[in-house]
GROMACS .gro file of C-alpha atoms in nm:
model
  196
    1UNK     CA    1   1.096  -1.020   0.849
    2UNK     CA    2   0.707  -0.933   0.677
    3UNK     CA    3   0.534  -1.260   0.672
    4UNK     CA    4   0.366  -1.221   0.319
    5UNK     CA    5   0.063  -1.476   0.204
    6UNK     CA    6   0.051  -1.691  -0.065
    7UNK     CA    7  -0.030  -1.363  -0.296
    8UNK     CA    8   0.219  -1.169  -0.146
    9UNK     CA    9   0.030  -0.992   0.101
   10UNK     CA   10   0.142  -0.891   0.458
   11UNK     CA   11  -0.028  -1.110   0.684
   12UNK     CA   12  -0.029  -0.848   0.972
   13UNK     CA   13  -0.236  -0.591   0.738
   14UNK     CA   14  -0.452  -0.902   0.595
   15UNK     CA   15  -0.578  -0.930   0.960
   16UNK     CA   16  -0.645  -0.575   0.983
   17UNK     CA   17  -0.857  -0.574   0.689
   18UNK     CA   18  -1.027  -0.919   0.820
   19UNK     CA   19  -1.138  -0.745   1.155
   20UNK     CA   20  -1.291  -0.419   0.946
   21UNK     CA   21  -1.620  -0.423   1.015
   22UNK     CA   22  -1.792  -0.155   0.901
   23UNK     CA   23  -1.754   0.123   0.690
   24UNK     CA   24  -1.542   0.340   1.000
   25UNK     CA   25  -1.291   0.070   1.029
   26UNK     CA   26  -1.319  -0.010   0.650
   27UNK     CA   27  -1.244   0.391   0.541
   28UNK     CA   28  -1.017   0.403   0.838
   29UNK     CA   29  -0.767   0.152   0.687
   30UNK     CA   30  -0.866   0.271   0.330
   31UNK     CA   31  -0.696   0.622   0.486
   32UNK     CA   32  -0.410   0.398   0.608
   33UNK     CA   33  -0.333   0.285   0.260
   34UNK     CA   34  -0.385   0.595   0.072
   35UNK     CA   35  -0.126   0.747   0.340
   36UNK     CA   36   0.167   0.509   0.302
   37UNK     CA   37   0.110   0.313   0.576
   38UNK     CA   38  -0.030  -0.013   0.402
   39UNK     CA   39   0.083  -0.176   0.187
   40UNK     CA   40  -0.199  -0.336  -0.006
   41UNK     CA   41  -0.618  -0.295   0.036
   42UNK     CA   42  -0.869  -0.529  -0.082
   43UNK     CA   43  -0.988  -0.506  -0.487
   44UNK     CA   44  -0.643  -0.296  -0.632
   45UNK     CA   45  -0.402  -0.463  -0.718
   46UNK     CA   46  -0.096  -0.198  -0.690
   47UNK     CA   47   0.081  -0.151  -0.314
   48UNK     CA   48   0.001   0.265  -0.337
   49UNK     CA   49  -0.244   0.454  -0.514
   50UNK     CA   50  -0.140   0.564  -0.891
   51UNK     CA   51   0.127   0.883  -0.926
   52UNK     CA   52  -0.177   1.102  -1.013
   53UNK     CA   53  -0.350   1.065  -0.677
   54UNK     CA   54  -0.076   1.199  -0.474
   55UNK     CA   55  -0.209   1.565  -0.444
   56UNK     CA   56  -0.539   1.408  -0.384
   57UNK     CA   57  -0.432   1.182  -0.044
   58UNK     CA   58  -0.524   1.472   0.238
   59UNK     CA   59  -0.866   1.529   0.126
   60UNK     CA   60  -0.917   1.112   0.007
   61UNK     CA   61  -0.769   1.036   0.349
   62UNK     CA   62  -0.984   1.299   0.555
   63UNK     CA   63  -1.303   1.153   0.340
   64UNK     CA   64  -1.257   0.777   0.418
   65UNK     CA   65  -1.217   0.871   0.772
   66UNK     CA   66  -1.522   1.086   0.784
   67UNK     CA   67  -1.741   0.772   0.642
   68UNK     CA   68  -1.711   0.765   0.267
   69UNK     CA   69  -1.505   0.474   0.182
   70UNK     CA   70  -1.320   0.575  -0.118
   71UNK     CA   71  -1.288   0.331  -0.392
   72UNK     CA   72  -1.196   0.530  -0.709
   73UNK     CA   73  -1.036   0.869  -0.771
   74UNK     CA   74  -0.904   1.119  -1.037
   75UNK     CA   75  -0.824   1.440  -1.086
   76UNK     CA   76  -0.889   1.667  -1.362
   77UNK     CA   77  -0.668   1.702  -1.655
   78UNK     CA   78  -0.720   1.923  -1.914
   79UNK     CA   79  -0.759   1.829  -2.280
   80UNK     CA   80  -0.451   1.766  -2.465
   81UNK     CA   81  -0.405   1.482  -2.758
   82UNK     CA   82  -0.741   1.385  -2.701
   83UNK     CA   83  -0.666   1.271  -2.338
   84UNK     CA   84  -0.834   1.424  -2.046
   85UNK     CA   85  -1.018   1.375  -1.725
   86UNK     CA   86  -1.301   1.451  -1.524
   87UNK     CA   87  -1.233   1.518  -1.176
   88UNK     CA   88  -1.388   1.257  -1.019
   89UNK     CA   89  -1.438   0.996  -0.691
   90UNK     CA   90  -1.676   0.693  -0.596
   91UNK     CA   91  -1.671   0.501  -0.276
   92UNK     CA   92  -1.929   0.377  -0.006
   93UNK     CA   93  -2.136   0.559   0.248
   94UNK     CA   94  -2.393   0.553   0.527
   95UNK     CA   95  -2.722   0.795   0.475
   96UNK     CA   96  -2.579   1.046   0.733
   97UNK     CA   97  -2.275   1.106   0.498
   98UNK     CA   98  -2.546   1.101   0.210
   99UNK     CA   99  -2.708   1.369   0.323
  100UNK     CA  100  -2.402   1.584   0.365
  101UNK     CA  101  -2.283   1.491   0.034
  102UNK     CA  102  -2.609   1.614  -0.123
  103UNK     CA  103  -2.598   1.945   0.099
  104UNK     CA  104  -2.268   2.053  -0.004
  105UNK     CA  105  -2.308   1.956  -0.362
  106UNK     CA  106  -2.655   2.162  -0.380
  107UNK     CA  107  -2.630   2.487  -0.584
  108UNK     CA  108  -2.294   2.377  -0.779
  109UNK     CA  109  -2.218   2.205  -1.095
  110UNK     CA  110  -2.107   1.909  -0.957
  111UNK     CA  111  -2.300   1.586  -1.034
  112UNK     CA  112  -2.366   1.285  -0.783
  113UNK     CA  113  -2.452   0.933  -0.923
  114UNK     CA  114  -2.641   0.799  -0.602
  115UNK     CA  115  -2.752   0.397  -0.579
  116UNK     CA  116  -2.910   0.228  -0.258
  117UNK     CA  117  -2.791  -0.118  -0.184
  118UNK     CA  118  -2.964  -0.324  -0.491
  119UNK     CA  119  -2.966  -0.089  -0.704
  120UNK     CA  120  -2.837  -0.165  -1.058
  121UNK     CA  121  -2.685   0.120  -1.233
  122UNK     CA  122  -2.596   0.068  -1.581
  123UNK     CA  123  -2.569   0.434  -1.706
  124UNK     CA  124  -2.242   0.523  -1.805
  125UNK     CA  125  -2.063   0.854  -1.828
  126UNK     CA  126  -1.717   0.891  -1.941
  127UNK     CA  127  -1.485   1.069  -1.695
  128UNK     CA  128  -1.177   0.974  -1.889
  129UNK     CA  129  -1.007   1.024  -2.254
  130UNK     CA  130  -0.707   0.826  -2.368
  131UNK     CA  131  -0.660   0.949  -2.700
  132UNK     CA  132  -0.967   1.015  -2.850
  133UNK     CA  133  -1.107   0.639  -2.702
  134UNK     CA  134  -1.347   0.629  -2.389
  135UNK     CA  135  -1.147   0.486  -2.150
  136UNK     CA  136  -1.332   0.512  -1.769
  137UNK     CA  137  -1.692   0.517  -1.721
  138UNK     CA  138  -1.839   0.609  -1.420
  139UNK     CA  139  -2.262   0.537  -1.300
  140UNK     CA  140  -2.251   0.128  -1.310
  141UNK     CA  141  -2.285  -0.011  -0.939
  142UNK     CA  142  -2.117  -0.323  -0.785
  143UNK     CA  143  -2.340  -0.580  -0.708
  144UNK     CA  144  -2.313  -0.836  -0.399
  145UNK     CA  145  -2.197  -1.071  -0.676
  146UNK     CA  146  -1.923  -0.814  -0.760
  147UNK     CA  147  -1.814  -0.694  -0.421
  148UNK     CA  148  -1.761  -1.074  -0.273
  149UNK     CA  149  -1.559  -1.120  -0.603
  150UNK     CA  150  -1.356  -0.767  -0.492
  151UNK     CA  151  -1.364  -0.798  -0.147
  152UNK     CA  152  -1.468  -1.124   0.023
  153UNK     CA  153  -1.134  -1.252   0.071
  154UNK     CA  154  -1.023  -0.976   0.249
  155UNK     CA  155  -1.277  -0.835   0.433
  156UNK     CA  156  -1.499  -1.041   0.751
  157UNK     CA  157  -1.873  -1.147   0.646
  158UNK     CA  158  -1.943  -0.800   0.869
  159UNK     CA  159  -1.689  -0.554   0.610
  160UNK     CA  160  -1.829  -0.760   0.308
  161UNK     CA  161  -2.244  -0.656   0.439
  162UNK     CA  162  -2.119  -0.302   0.569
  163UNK     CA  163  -2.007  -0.240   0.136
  164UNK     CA  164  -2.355  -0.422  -0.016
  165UNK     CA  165  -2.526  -0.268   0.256
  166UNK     CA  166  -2.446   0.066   0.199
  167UNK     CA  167  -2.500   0.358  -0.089
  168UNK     CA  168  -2.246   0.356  -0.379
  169UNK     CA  169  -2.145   0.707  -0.466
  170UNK     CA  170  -2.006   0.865  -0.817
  171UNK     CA  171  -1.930   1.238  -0.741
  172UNK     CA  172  -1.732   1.425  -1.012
  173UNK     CA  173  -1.729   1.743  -1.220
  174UNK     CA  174  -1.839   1.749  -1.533
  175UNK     CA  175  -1.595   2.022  -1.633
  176UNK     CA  176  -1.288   1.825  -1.796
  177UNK     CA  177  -1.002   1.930  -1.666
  178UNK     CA  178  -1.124   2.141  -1.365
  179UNK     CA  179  -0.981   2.098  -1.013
  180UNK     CA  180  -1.094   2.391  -0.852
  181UNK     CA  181  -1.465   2.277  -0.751
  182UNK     CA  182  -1.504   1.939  -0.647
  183UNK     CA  183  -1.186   1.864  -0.447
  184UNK     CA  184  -1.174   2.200  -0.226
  185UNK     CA  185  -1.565   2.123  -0.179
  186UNK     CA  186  -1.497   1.793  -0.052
  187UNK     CA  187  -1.241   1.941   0.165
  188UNK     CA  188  -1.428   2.182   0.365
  189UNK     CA  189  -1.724   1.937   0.387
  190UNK     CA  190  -1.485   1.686   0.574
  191UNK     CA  191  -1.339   1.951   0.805
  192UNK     CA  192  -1.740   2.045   0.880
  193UNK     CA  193  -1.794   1.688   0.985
  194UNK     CA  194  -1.454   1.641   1.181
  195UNK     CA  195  -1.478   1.718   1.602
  196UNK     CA  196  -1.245   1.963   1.679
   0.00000   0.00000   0.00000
């Protein structure tokens, strides 16, 4: 029998998460999750990701194992009753996966929200439509404050510094609807970084 917590979650994985530290063994377990094979990770509060992401695990999975903790994710949906969606994905990474962010988003029409630890982003730009009403806003950063408040209990003091420590990324396409750009991008720029 799954020993569970006081909240309900499995004390095994809890310990997992406790001994993450750093953004490898942070995106590592993050891949874990988005894969089935967790059942909970710090700051969401469902046991999987949401029906839409499914399509969207290989290349979310590949990315959090290549450095860039994933935090948020959509797809693209096309207009229709006034709802719609920007093809979109945030997380945390070192400079080295930075820099190949910026070099395989140079040249296309995909934009990247960048912000150094300390940085306070308060720009907002919509990436989501629920019938006619603004309903997810991307370019507004965590703070320390913030991530303790998401993460703290879950992650050692190590994990917790690894997140304010490092940059917080908002990659998405500001074609509504479009699914063709940003996710194949992202996949070819993980299988670059990944030894063969």
């Amino acid at each position: 029998m799954t020993e569970l917590d006081e909240h309900g979650r499995n004390l095994a994985e809890r310990q997992l998460w406790l001994n993450a530290e750093d953004l490898a063994g942070i995106g590592g377990l993050m891949a874990r999750w988005l894969e089935g094979n967790l059942s909970y990770q710090p700051a969401y509060y469902g046991s999987a990701p949401d029906e839409e992401t499914a399509e969207l695990v290989p290349v979310l999975a590949a990315l959090n194992r290549a450095g860039f903790v994933t935090e948020f994710s959509q797809p693209g949906i096309q207009l229709t009753n006034g709802s719609a969606q920007r093809a979109a994905v945030g997380g945390f990474c070192d400079d080295a996966m930075l820099l190949n962010l910026k070099v395989a988003t140079f040249g296309t029409d995909l934009v990247m929200l960048r912000f150094a630890s300390g940085d306070t982003g308060e720009g907002s730009v919509v990436v989501t439509l629920d019938e006619r009403e603004e309903y997810t806003f991307l370019g507004r950063t965590e703070g320390p404050d913030d991530l303790e408040h998401g993460y703290g209990e879950d992650l050692s003091p190590a994990g917790l510094t690894a997140l304010i420590d490092a940059w917080q990324i908002h990659l998405f396409d500001p074609v509504w609807g479009r699914n063709d750009l940003l996710w194949p991008l992202l996949t070819d720029t993980v299988e670059l970084l990944t030894p063969r």
